[in-house]
PDB file of C-alpha atoms in Angstrom:
ATOM      1  CA  MET Y 577      -4.563   3.025  82.780  1.00 44.00           C
ATOM      2  CA  GLY Y 578      -7.800   1.322  83.724  1.00 42.00           C
ATOM      3  CA  ALA Y 579      -9.287  -2.094  84.230  1.00 40.00           C
ATOM      4  CA  ARG Y 580     -10.623  -3.756  81.115  1.00 40.00           C
ATOM      5  CA  GLN Y 581     -12.249  -7.165  81.253  1.00 40.00           C
ATOM      6  CA  SER Y 582     -12.162  -9.595  78.365  1.00 41.00           C
ATOM      7  CA  ALA Y 583     -13.357 -13.091  77.633  1.00 42.00           C
ATOM      8  CA  VAL Y 584     -11.251 -15.710  79.405  1.00 43.00           C
ATOM      9  CA  PRO Y 585      -9.729 -18.263  77.012  1.00 51.00           C
ATOM     10  CA  CYS Y 586      -9.802 -21.864  78.203  1.00 59.00           C
ATOM     11  CA  GLY Y 587      -6.696 -22.801  80.163  1.00 69.00           C
ATOM     12  CA  PRO Y 588      -5.496 -24.638  83.270  1.00 83.00           C
ATOM     13  CA  PRO Y 589      -6.547 -23.296  86.665  1.00 89.00           C
ATOM     14  CA  LEU Y 590      -4.334 -20.626  88.218  1.00 91.00           C
ATOM     15  CA  SER Y 591      -3.438 -21.694  91.744  1.00 92.00           C
ATOM     16  CA  GLU Y 592      -2.974 -19.230  94.579  1.00 92.00           C
ATOM     17  CA  ARG Y 593       0.767 -19.953  94.586  1.00 93.00           C
ATOM     18  CA  GLU Y 594       1.014 -19.340  90.833  1.00 92.00           C
ATOM     19  CA  PHE Y 595      -0.952 -16.116  91.132  1.00 91.00           C
ATOM     20  CA  GLN Y 596       1.465 -14.942  93.810  1.00 92.00           C
ATOM     21  CA  LEU Y 597       4.413 -15.619  91.476  1.00 93.00           C
ATOM     22  CA  PHE Y 598       2.967 -13.347  88.800  1.00 92.00           C
ATOM     23  CA  ARG Y 599       1.837 -10.768  91.335  1.00 89.00           C
ATOM     24  CA  ASP Y 600       5.371 -10.546  92.745  1.00 90.00           C
ATOM     25  CA  LEU Y 601       6.808 -10.415  89.227  1.00 89.00           C
ATOM     26  CA  LEU Y 602       4.656  -7.476  88.149  1.00 86.00           C
ATOM     27  CA  PHE Y 603       5.354  -5.598  91.361  1.00 86.00           C
ATOM     28  CA  ARG Y 604       9.093  -6.135  91.000  1.00 85.00           C
ATOM     29  CA  ILE Y 605       9.169  -4.928  87.390  1.00 81.00           C
ATOM     30  CA  ALA Y 606       6.481  -2.269  87.282  1.00 77.00           C
ATOM     31  CA  GLY Y 607       5.667  -1.449  90.902  1.00 78.00           C
ATOM     32  CA  ILE Y 608       2.039  -2.408  90.250  1.00 78.00           C
ATOM     33  CA  HIS Y 609       0.178  -4.212  93.029  1.00 81.00           C
ATOM     34  CA  LEU Y 610      -2.466  -6.716  91.960  1.00 82.00           C
ATOM     35  CA  SER Y 611      -5.189  -7.330  94.511  1.00 83.00           C
ATOM     36  CA  ASP Y 612      -6.652 -10.782  95.117  1.00 88.00           C
ATOM     37  CA  ALA Y 613      -9.578  -9.759  92.914  1.00 84.00           C
ATOM     38  CA  LYS Y 614      -7.230  -9.678  89.883  1.00 86.00           C
ATOM     39  CA  ARG Y 615      -6.573 -13.429  89.925  1.00 89.00           C
ATOM     40  CA  ALA Y 616      -9.128 -14.122  87.193  1.00 89.00           C
ATOM     41  CA  LEU Y 617      -7.702 -11.259  85.111  1.00 86.00           C
ATOM     42  CA  VAL Y 618      -4.190 -12.753  85.288  1.00 90.00           C
ATOM     43  CA  ALA Y 619      -5.482 -16.183  84.310  1.00 91.00           C
ATOM     44  CA  GLY Y 620      -7.509 -14.795  81.428  1.00 89.00           C
ATOM     45  CA  ARG Y 621      -4.761 -12.660  79.951  1.00 87.00           C
ATOM     46  CA  LEU Y 622      -2.075 -15.339  80.101  1.00 92.00           C
ATOM     47  CA  ALA Y 623      -4.171 -18.406  79.184  1.00 90.00           C
ATOM     48  CA  ARG Y 624      -3.758 -17.855  75.440  1.00 88.00           C
ATOM     49  CA  ARG Y 625       0.030 -17.811  75.770  1.00 89.00           C
ATOM     50  CA  LEU Y 626      -0.077 -21.178  77.556  1.00 90.00           C
ATOM     51  CA  ARG Y 627      -2.419 -22.660  74.980  1.00 88.00           C
ATOM     52  CA  ASP Y 628      -0.581 -21.336  71.930  1.00 86.00           C
ATOM     53  CA  HIS Y 629       2.857 -22.454  73.126  1.00 86.00           C
ATOM     54  CA  GLY Y 630       2.023 -25.716  74.847  1.00 88.00           C
ATOM     55  CA  TRP Y 631       2.747 -24.991  78.512  1.00 89.00           C
ATOM     56  CA  ASP Y 632       0.612 -27.173  80.755  1.00 89.00           C
ATOM     57  CA  SER Y 633       0.605 -24.887  83.793  1.00 91.00           C
ATOM     58  CA  TYR Y 634       1.140 -21.277  84.774  1.00 92.00           C
ATOM     59  CA  ALA Y 635       4.111 -22.377  86.876  1.00 93.00           C
ATOM     60  CA  ALA Y 636       5.782 -23.846  83.783  1.00 92.00           C
ATOM     61  CA  TYR Y 637       5.136 -20.603  81.904  1.00 91.00           C
ATOM     62  CA  PHE Y 638       6.583 -18.592  84.783  1.00 92.00           C
ATOM     63  CA  ARG Y 639       9.752 -20.710  84.784  1.00 92.00           C
ATOM     64  CA  HIS Y 640      10.118 -20.092  81.047  1.00 91.00           C
ATOM     65  CA  LEU Y 641       9.937 -16.333  81.616  1.00 91.00           C
ATOM     66  CA  GLN Y 642      13.139 -16.448  83.642  1.00 90.00           C
ATOM     67  CA  ASP Y 643      15.130 -17.256  80.484  1.00 87.00           C
ATOM     68  CA  ASP Y 644      13.114 -15.538  77.742  1.00 88.00           C
ATOM     69  CA  ARG Y 645      13.192 -11.739  77.936  1.00 81.00           C
ATOM     70  CA  ALA Y 646      10.995 -11.317  74.866  1.00 83.00           C
ATOM     71  CA  GLU Y 647       8.269 -13.485  76.353  1.00 88.00           C
ATOM     72  CA  LEU Y 648       8.680 -11.704  79.691  1.00 88.00           C
ATOM     73  CA  GLN Y 649       7.943  -8.411  77.946  1.00 82.00           C
ATOM     74  CA  THR Y 650       4.881  -9.989  76.335  1.00 84.00           C
ATOM     75  CA  ALA Y 651       3.632 -11.141  79.743  1.00 87.00           C
ATOM     76  CA  VAL Y 652       4.155  -7.672  81.234  1.00 83.00           C
ATOM     77  CA  ASP Y 653       2.323  -6.137  78.269  1.00 78.00           C
ATOM     78  CA  LEU Y 654      -0.629  -8.455  78.802  1.00 84.00           C
ATOM     79  CA  LEU Y 655      -0.807  -7.803  82.533  1.00 83.00           C
ATOM     80  CA  THR Y 656      -0.591  -4.020  82.205  1.00 75.00           C
ATOM     81  CA  THR Y 657      -4.021  -2.502  81.687  1.00 63.00           C
ATOM     82  CA  ASN Y 658      -4.199   0.093  78.928  1.00 64.00           C
ATOM     83  CA  GLU Y 659      -7.700   1.493  78.577  1.00 72.00           C
ATOM     84  CA  THR Y 660      -7.933   5.142  77.539  1.00 85.00           C
ATOM     85  CA  TYR Y 661      -9.619   7.476  75.042  1.00 91.00           C
ATOM     86  CA  PHE Y 662      -9.128  10.867  73.406  1.00 96.00           C
ATOM     87  CA  PHE Y 663      -9.557  13.967  75.593  1.00 96.00           C
ATOM     88  CA  ARG Y 664     -10.271  11.876  78.669  1.00 94.00           C
ATOM     89  CA  GLU Y 665     -11.023  14.228  81.594  1.00 94.00           C
ATOM     90  CA  PRO Y 666     -11.383  17.207  79.228  1.00 95.00           C
ATOM     91  CA  GLN Y 667     -10.968  19.780  82.016  1.00 96.00           C
ATOM     92  CA  HIS Y 668      -7.256  18.997  81.966  1.00 97.00           C
ATOM     93  CA  PHE Y 669      -6.924  19.969  78.320  1.00 97.00           C
ATOM     94  CA  ASP Y 670      -8.936  23.130  78.911  1.00 97.00           C
ATOM     95  CA  PHE Y 671      -6.577  24.020  81.766  1.00 98.00           C
ATOM     96  CA  LEU Y 672      -3.554  23.268  79.589  1.00 98.00           C
ATOM     97  CA  ARG Y 673      -4.857  25.533  76.814  1.00 97.00           C
ATOM     98  CA  ASP Y 674      -6.246  28.383  78.916  1.00 97.00           C
ATOM     99  CA  THR Y 675      -3.957  28.552  81.962  1.00 97.00           C
ATOM    100  CA  ILE Y 676      -0.653  26.766  81.413  1.00 98.00           C
ATOM    101  CA  LEU Y 677       0.198  27.649  77.818  1.00 97.00           C
ATOM    102  CA  PRO Y 678      -0.448  31.432  77.586  1.00 95.00           C
ATOM    103  CA  PRO Y 679       2.523  32.392  79.851  1.00 94.00           C
ATOM    104  CA  LEU Y 680       4.774  30.019  77.889  1.00 95.00           C
ATOM    105  CA  ARG Y 681       4.183  31.667  74.501  1.00 89.00           C
ATOM    106  CA  GLU Y 682       7.168  33.985  74.854  1.00 79.00           C
ATOM    107  CA  ARG Y 683       9.598  31.229  75.850  1.00 82.00           C
ATOM    108  CA  GLY Y 684      11.496  28.480  74.043  1.00 83.00           C
ATOM    109  CA  PRO Y 685      10.084  25.095  73.037  1.00 94.00           C
ATOM    110  CA  VAL Y 686       7.248  23.942  75.267  1.00 97.00           C
ATOM    111  CA  ARG Y 687       7.901  20.362  76.431  1.00 98.00           C
ATOM    112  CA  VAL Y 688       5.164  18.025  77.651  1.00 98.00           C
ATOM    113  CA  TRP Y 689       5.557  14.412  78.769  1.00 98.00           C
ATOM    114  CA  SER Y 690       2.711  11.898  78.679  1.00 98.00           C
ATOM    115  CA  ALA Y 691       4.321   9.488  81.126  1.00 97.00           C
ATOM    116  CA  ALA Y 692       1.864   6.595  80.786  1.00 94.00           C
ATOM    117  CA  CYS Y 693       0.601   7.083  77.260  1.00 95.00           C
ATOM    118  CA  SER Y 694      -0.971   3.671  76.648  1.00 92.00           C
ATOM    119  CA  SER Y 695      -2.219   3.415  73.043  1.00 93.00           C
ATOM    120  CA  GLY Y 696      -1.584   7.088  72.276  1.00 95.00           C
ATOM    121  CA  GLU Y 697      -4.874   8.873  72.788  1.00 97.00           C
ATOM    122  CA  GLU Y 698      -3.507  11.087  75.569  1.00 97.00           C
ATOM    123  CA  PRO Y 699      -0.327  12.349  73.834  1.00 98.00           C
ATOM    124  CA  TYR Y 700      -2.210  13.006  70.597  1.00 98.00           C
ATOM    125  CA  SER Y 701      -4.829  14.962  72.569  1.00 98.00           C
ATOM    126  CA  ILE Y 702      -1.982  16.975  74.103  1.00 98.00           C
ATOM    127  CA  ALA Y 703      -0.406  17.513  70.678  1.00 98.00           C
ATOM    128  CA  MET Y 704      -3.654  18.813  69.193  1.00 98.00           C
ATOM    129  CA  THR Y 705      -4.046  21.214  72.112  1.00 98.00           C
ATOM    130  CA  LEU Y 706      -0.482  22.499  71.726  1.00 97.00           C
ATOM    131  CA  ALA Y 707      -0.760  22.880  67.954  1.00 96.00           C
ATOM    132  CA  GLN Y 708      -3.980  24.847  68.266  1.00 95.00           C
ATOM    133  CA  ALA Y 709      -2.797  27.094  71.106  1.00 95.00           C
ATOM    134  CA  LEU Y 710       0.834  27.747  70.148  1.00 95.00           C
ATOM    135  CA  GLY Y 711       0.688  28.075  66.394  1.00 87.00           C
ATOM    136  CA  GLN Y 712       4.222  28.236  64.987  1.00 86.00           C
ATOM    137  CA  GLN Y 713       5.946  28.243  68.386  1.00 92.00           C
ATOM    138  CA  PRO Y 714       8.135  25.146  68.840  1.00 95.00           C
ATOM    139  CA  TRP Y 715       6.778  22.412  71.097  1.00 97.00           C
ATOM    140  CA  GLU Y 716       7.534  18.779  71.862  1.00 96.00           C
ATOM    141  CA  VAL Y 717       5.533  15.858  73.233  1.00 98.00           C
ATOM    142  CA  LEU Y 718       7.265  12.812  74.692  1.00 98.00           C
ATOM    143  CA  ALA Y 719       5.006   9.797  75.168  1.00 98.00           C
ATOM    144  CA  SER Y 720       6.124   6.754  77.142  1.00 97.00           C
ATOM    145  CA  ASP Y 721       4.774   3.502  78.471  1.00 95.00           C
ATOM    146  CA  LEU Y 722       6.069   0.242  79.896  1.00 91.00           C
ATOM    147  CA  SER Y 723       4.252  -1.830  77.277  1.00 90.00           C
ATOM    148  CA  THR Y 724       5.954  -2.184  73.895  1.00 90.00           C
ATOM    149  CA  ARG Y 725       2.720  -3.525  72.435  1.00 88.00           C
ATOM    150  CA  VAL Y 726       0.716  -0.360  73.071  1.00 91.00           C
ATOM    151  CA  LEU Y 727       3.648   1.846  72.049  1.00 94.00           C
ATOM    152  CA  GLU Y 728       3.663   0.225  68.617  1.00 94.00           C
ATOM    153  CA  GLN Y 729      -0.056   0.870  68.295  1.00 92.00           C
ATOM    154  CA  ALA Y 730       0.346   4.453  69.491  1.00 95.00           C
ATOM    155  CA  ALA Y 731       3.157   5.251  67.067  1.00 96.00           C
ATOM    156  CA  ALA Y 732       1.025   4.009  64.159  1.00 95.00           C
ATOM    157  CA  GLY Y 733      -1.662   6.563  65.023  1.00 95.00           C
ATOM    158  CA  ALA Y 734      -4.486   4.449  63.564  1.00 95.00           C
ATOM    159  CA  TYR Y 735      -7.773   3.961  65.434  1.00 95.00           C
ATOM    160  CA  ARG Y 736     -11.350   2.917  64.903  1.00 92.00           C
ATOM    161  CA  SER Y 737     -13.175   5.913  63.479  1.00 90.00           C
ATOM    162  CA  THR Y 738     -15.624   5.928  66.383  1.00 91.00           C
ATOM    163  CA  ALA Y 739     -12.696   6.661  68.757  1.00 93.00           C
ATOM    164  CA  PHE Y 740     -12.382  10.107  67.152  1.00 94.00           C
ATOM    165  CA  ASP Y 741     -15.912  11.066  68.202  1.00 92.00           C
ATOM    166  CA  ALA Y 742     -14.511  12.249  71.567  1.00 92.00           C
ATOM    167  CA  ILE Y 743     -12.255  14.796  69.844  1.00 95.00           C
ATOM    168  CA  PRO Y 744     -13.685  18.351  69.575  1.00 95.00           C
ATOM    169  CA  ARG Y 745     -14.996  18.903  66.052  1.00 94.00           C
ATOM    170  CA  GLU Y 746     -12.574  21.690  65.119  1.00 95.00           C
ATOM    171  CA  LEU Y 747      -9.569  19.589  66.121  1.00 96.00           C
ATOM    172  CA  ARG Y 748     -11.004  16.461  64.537  1.00 94.00           C
ATOM    173  CA  GLN Y 749     -11.421  18.223  61.205  1.00 94.00           C
ATOM    174  CA  GLN Y 750      -7.887  19.609  61.303  1.00 95.00           C
ATOM    175  CA  TYR Y 751      -5.852  16.689  62.656  1.00 96.00           C
ATOM    176  CA  CYS Y 752      -7.756  13.477  61.879  1.00 95.00           C
ATOM    177  CA  LEU Y 753      -8.118  11.643  58.571  1.00 93.00           C
ATOM    178  CA  ARG Y 754     -10.957   9.162  58.082  1.00 84.00           C
ATOM    179  CA  GLY Y 755     -10.363   6.092  55.948  1.00 78.00           C
ATOM    180  CA  VAL Y 756     -12.432   5.428  52.819  1.00 73.00           C
ATOM    181  CA  GLY Y 757     -13.031   2.368  50.679  1.00 73.00           C
ATOM    182  CA  CYS Y 758     -11.263  -0.664  52.085  1.00 69.00           C
ATOM    183  CA  HIS Y 759     -10.043   1.525  54.980  1.00 72.00           C
ATOM    184  CA  ALA Y 760     -13.542   2.612  55.989  1.00 77.00           C
ATOM    185  CA  GLY Y 761     -14.031   2.384  59.738  1.00 82.00           C
ATOM    186  CA  THR Y 762     -10.404   3.252  60.449  1.00 90.00           C
ATOM    187  CA  SER Y 763      -9.002   6.743  60.937  1.00 92.00           C
ATOM    188  CA  ILE Y 764      -5.489   8.074  61.434  1.00 95.00           C
ATOM    189  CA  ILE Y 765      -3.838  11.015  63.129  1.00 96.00           C
ATOM    190  CA  ASP Y 766      -2.551  13.546  60.588  1.00 96.00           C
ATOM    191  CA  PRO Y 767       1.041  12.481  59.762  1.00 95.00           C
ATOM    192  CA  ALA Y 768       2.457  15.977  60.363  1.00 95.00           C
ATOM    193  CA  LEU Y 769       1.047  16.018  63.900  1.00 96.00           C
ATOM    194  CA  ARG Y 770       2.008  12.397  64.508  1.00 96.00           C
ATOM    195  CA  ALA Y 771       5.623  13.181  63.590  1.00 95.00           C
ATOM    196  CA  ARG Y 772       5.840  15.699  66.445  1.00 95.00           C
ATOM    197  CA  VAL Y 773       5.129  13.073  69.120  1.00 97.00           C
ATOM    198  CA  SER Y 774       8.044  10.872  70.198  1.00 98.00           C
ATOM    199  CA  PHE Y 775       7.297   7.445  71.669  1.00 98.00           C
ATOM    200  CA  ARG Y 776       9.675   5.664  74.025  1.00 97.00           C
ATOM    201  CA  GLN Y 777       9.538   2.719  76.410  1.00 96.00           C
ATOM    202  CA  ILE Y 778      10.195   3.948  79.951  1.00 96.00           C
ATOM    203  CA  ASN Y 779       9.693   2.139  83.251  1.00 94.00           C
ATOM    204  CA  LEU Y 780       8.580   4.726  85.807  1.00 95.00           C
ATOM    205  CA  ASN Y 781       9.500   2.299  88.585  1.00 91.00           C
ATOM    206  CA  ALA Y 782      13.195   2.387  87.675  1.00 92.00           C
ATOM    207  CA  ARG Y 783      15.889   5.002  87.269  1.00 94.00           C
ATOM    208  CA  LEU Y 784      14.801   7.335  84.472  1.00 96.00           C
ATOM    209  CA  PRO Y 785      16.929   7.972  81.385  1.00 96.00           C
ATOM    210  CA  ALA Y 786      18.179  11.465  80.573  1.00 96.00           C
ATOM    211  CA  LEU Y 787      15.069  13.219  79.266  1.00 97.00           C
ATOM    212  CA  GLY Y 788      15.667  16.905  79.974  1.00 97.00           C
ATOM    213  CA  GLU Y 789      13.186  19.157  81.754  1.00 97.00           C
ATOM    214  CA  PHE Y 790       9.470  19.532  81.067  1.00 98.00           C
ATOM    215  CA  ASP Y 791       6.913  22.283  81.448  1.00 98.00           C
ATOM    216  CA  VAL Y 792       4.098  19.786  81.995  1.00 98.00           C
ATOM    217  CA  ILE Y 793       3.928  16.102  82.886  1.00 98.00           C
ATOM    218  CA  PHE Y 794       0.716  14.086  82.584  1.00 98.00           C
ATOM    219  CA  LEU Y 795       0.720  11.147  85.019  1.00 97.00           C
ATOM    220  CA  ARG Y 796      -2.920  10.116  84.923  1.00 95.00           C
ATOM    221  CA  ASN Y 797      -4.516   6.850  86.043  1.00 89.00           C
ATOM    222  CA  VAL Y 798      -1.153   5.432  87.102  1.00 89.00           C
ATOM    223  CA  LEU Y 799      -0.659   6.145  90.794  1.00 90.00           C
ATOM    224  CA  ILE Y 800      -3.861   4.333  91.764  1.00 85.00           C
ATOM    225  CA  TYR Y 801      -2.082   1.051  90.963  1.00 84.00           C
ATOM    226  CA  PHE Y 802       0.918   1.737  93.227  1.00 89.00           C
ATOM    227  CA  PRO Y 803       1.322   1.275  96.989  1.00 89.00           C
ATOM    228  CA  HIS Y 804       2.240   4.444  98.878  1.00 92.00           C
ATOM    229  CA  ASP Y 805       6.022   3.952  98.907  1.00 93.00           C
ATOM    230  CA  THR Y 806       6.067   3.360  95.148  1.00 92.00           C
ATOM    231  CA  LYS Y 807       3.878   6.416  94.545  1.00 93.00           C
ATOM    232  CA  CYS Y 808       6.352   8.555  96.470  1.00 95.00           C
ATOM    233  CA  ALA Y 809       9.339   7.164  94.550  1.00 95.00           C
ATOM    234  CA  VAL Y 810       7.696   7.626  91.137  1.00 95.00           C
ATOM    235  CA  VAL Y 811       6.555  11.182  91.867  1.00 96.00           C
ATOM    236  CA  GLN Y 812      10.007  12.073  93.211  1.00 96.00           C
ATOM    237  CA  ARG Y 813      11.600  10.906  89.957  1.00 96.00           C
ATOM    238  CA  LEU Y 814       9.177  12.845  87.792  1.00 97.00           C
ATOM    239  CA  GLN Y 815       9.057  16.078  89.766  1.00 96.00           C
ATOM    240  CA  ALA Y 816      12.856  16.285  89.450  1.00 96.00           C
ATOM    241  CA  LEU Y 817      12.322  16.657  85.682  1.00 98.00           C
ATOM    242  CA  LEU Y 818       9.818  19.504  86.019  1.00 97.00           C
ATOM    243  CA  ARG Y 819      11.082  23.010  85.436  1.00 96.00           C
ATOM    244  CA  PRO Y 820      10.505  25.399  88.372  1.00 95.00           C
ATOM    245  CA  GLY Y 821       6.857  26.335  88.158  1.00 96.00           C
ATOM    246  CA  GLY Y 822       6.165  23.278  85.991  1.00 97.00           C
ATOM    247  CA  TRP Y 823       2.908  21.355  86.207  1.00 98.00           C
ATOM    248  CA  LEU Y 824       2.055  17.751  87.132  1.00 98.00           C
ATOM    249  CA  ILE Y 825      -1.403  16.527  86.198  1.00 98.00           C
ATOM    250  CA  VAL Y 826      -2.894  13.341  87.658  1.00 95.00           C
ATOM    251  CA  SER Y 827      -6.383  11.910  87.262  1.00 92.00           C
ATOM    252  CA  HIS Y 828      -9.346  13.133  89.285  1.00 90.00           C
ATOM    253  CA  ALA Y 829      -9.325   9.789  91.087  1.00 86.00           C
ATOM    254  CA  GLU Y 830      -5.784  10.396  92.367  1.00 91.00           C
ATOM    255  CA  SER Y 831      -4.147  12.655  94.941  1.00 90.00           C
ATOM    256  CA  LEU Y 832      -0.591  13.537  95.969  1.00 94.00           C
ATOM    257  CA  ASN Y 833      -1.561  13.990  99.600  1.00 90.00           C
ATOM    258  CA  ARG Y 834       1.384  12.768 101.717  1.00 91.00           C
ATOM    259  CA  VAL Y 835       3.271  11.979  98.508  1.00 93.00           C
ATOM    260  CA  SER Y 836       5.180  15.189  97.720  1.00 89.00           C
ATOM    261  CA  THR Y 837       6.123  18.409  99.502  1.00 87.00           C
ATOM    262  CA  GLN Y 838       7.566  20.026  96.360  1.00 93.00           C
ATOM    263  CA  LEU Y 839       4.268  20.170  94.491  1.00 96.00           C
ATOM    264  CA  ALA Y 840       1.490  22.580  95.446  1.00 95.00           C
ATOM    265  CA  LEU Y 841      -2.149  21.721  94.781  1.00 95.00           C
ATOM    266  CA  VAL Y 842      -3.652  24.306  92.413  1.00 96.00           C
ATOM    267  CA  GLN Y 843      -6.976  22.575  91.938  1.00 94.00           C
ATOM    268  CA  PRO Y 844      -8.066  18.936  92.234  1.00 92.00           C
ATOM    269  CA  SER Y 845      -5.679  16.711  90.217  1.00 95.00           C
ATOM    270  CA  ILE Y 846      -3.454  19.635  89.103  1.00 97.00           C
ATOM    271  CA  TYR Y 847      -0.185  20.412  90.897  1.00 97.00           C
ATOM    272  CA  ARG Y 848       2.587  22.961  90.390  1.00 97.00           C
ATOM    273  CA  LYS Y 849       6.250  22.653  91.303  1.00 96.00           C
ATOM    274  CA  LEU Y 850       7.340  25.169  93.882  1.00 89.00           C
ATOM    275  CA  GLY Y 851       9.926  27.757  92.899  1.00 77.00           C
ATOM    276  CA  GLY Y 852       8.324  29.153  89.741  1.00 61.00           C
ATOM    277  CA  ALA Y 853       6.293  32.234  88.982  1.00 55.00           C
TER     278      ALA Y 853
END
């Protein structure tokens, strides 16, 4: 996750009281705290919904959300930032390939969870790394997000061709297909690789569904949006799903200091669950 500014469509002003309504709503649903500086972002992202559907104020739109779950999901999607790119923070993928995976080659299916997958670049980067490093050994990637909108985009596996420039050449040649003719400028993830990534809507700020245990969980650029108590609760839920000796990877801008006593810091942003080899 990351802040992404966009042009603000024309709409009514967003009062301080109205901003507080949406701020409380997002915190209640997703555990995300919006600072005062995000008021313009909220107004900009919701203004088009007001204009397209004829609401004359943000308060009227908020009242409508209480009775329309589909529109509520749309509002949450719009207010959840989703900026990412392939092989973001590449040291993590190097560590996955060179340190985490070699000891797992003699075991059963390797399971990795991209817990805030956004539009899919992270789980597909993980999948390419697993496919290259493990060969024919079974592996699974679960990718989840709160936003149904980005999950639909992720599952399609189609991106602007320039987005693939961040993928190492060898992997790009093996797992990416560039469009031609009327599809020029668009590229897709190889269907065989795409089929090995499962996408699912999961709210990390609520009780988790039965997912099984994982060898690795990526939880990057998520915790920075949570207050301390929410960080602790989210990490507690996820670390319970790590196998002993499993790995939790956060972004380099994040830390689990005073968040968990069950995870040992191996190097900045990379943690290991106590109890494993």
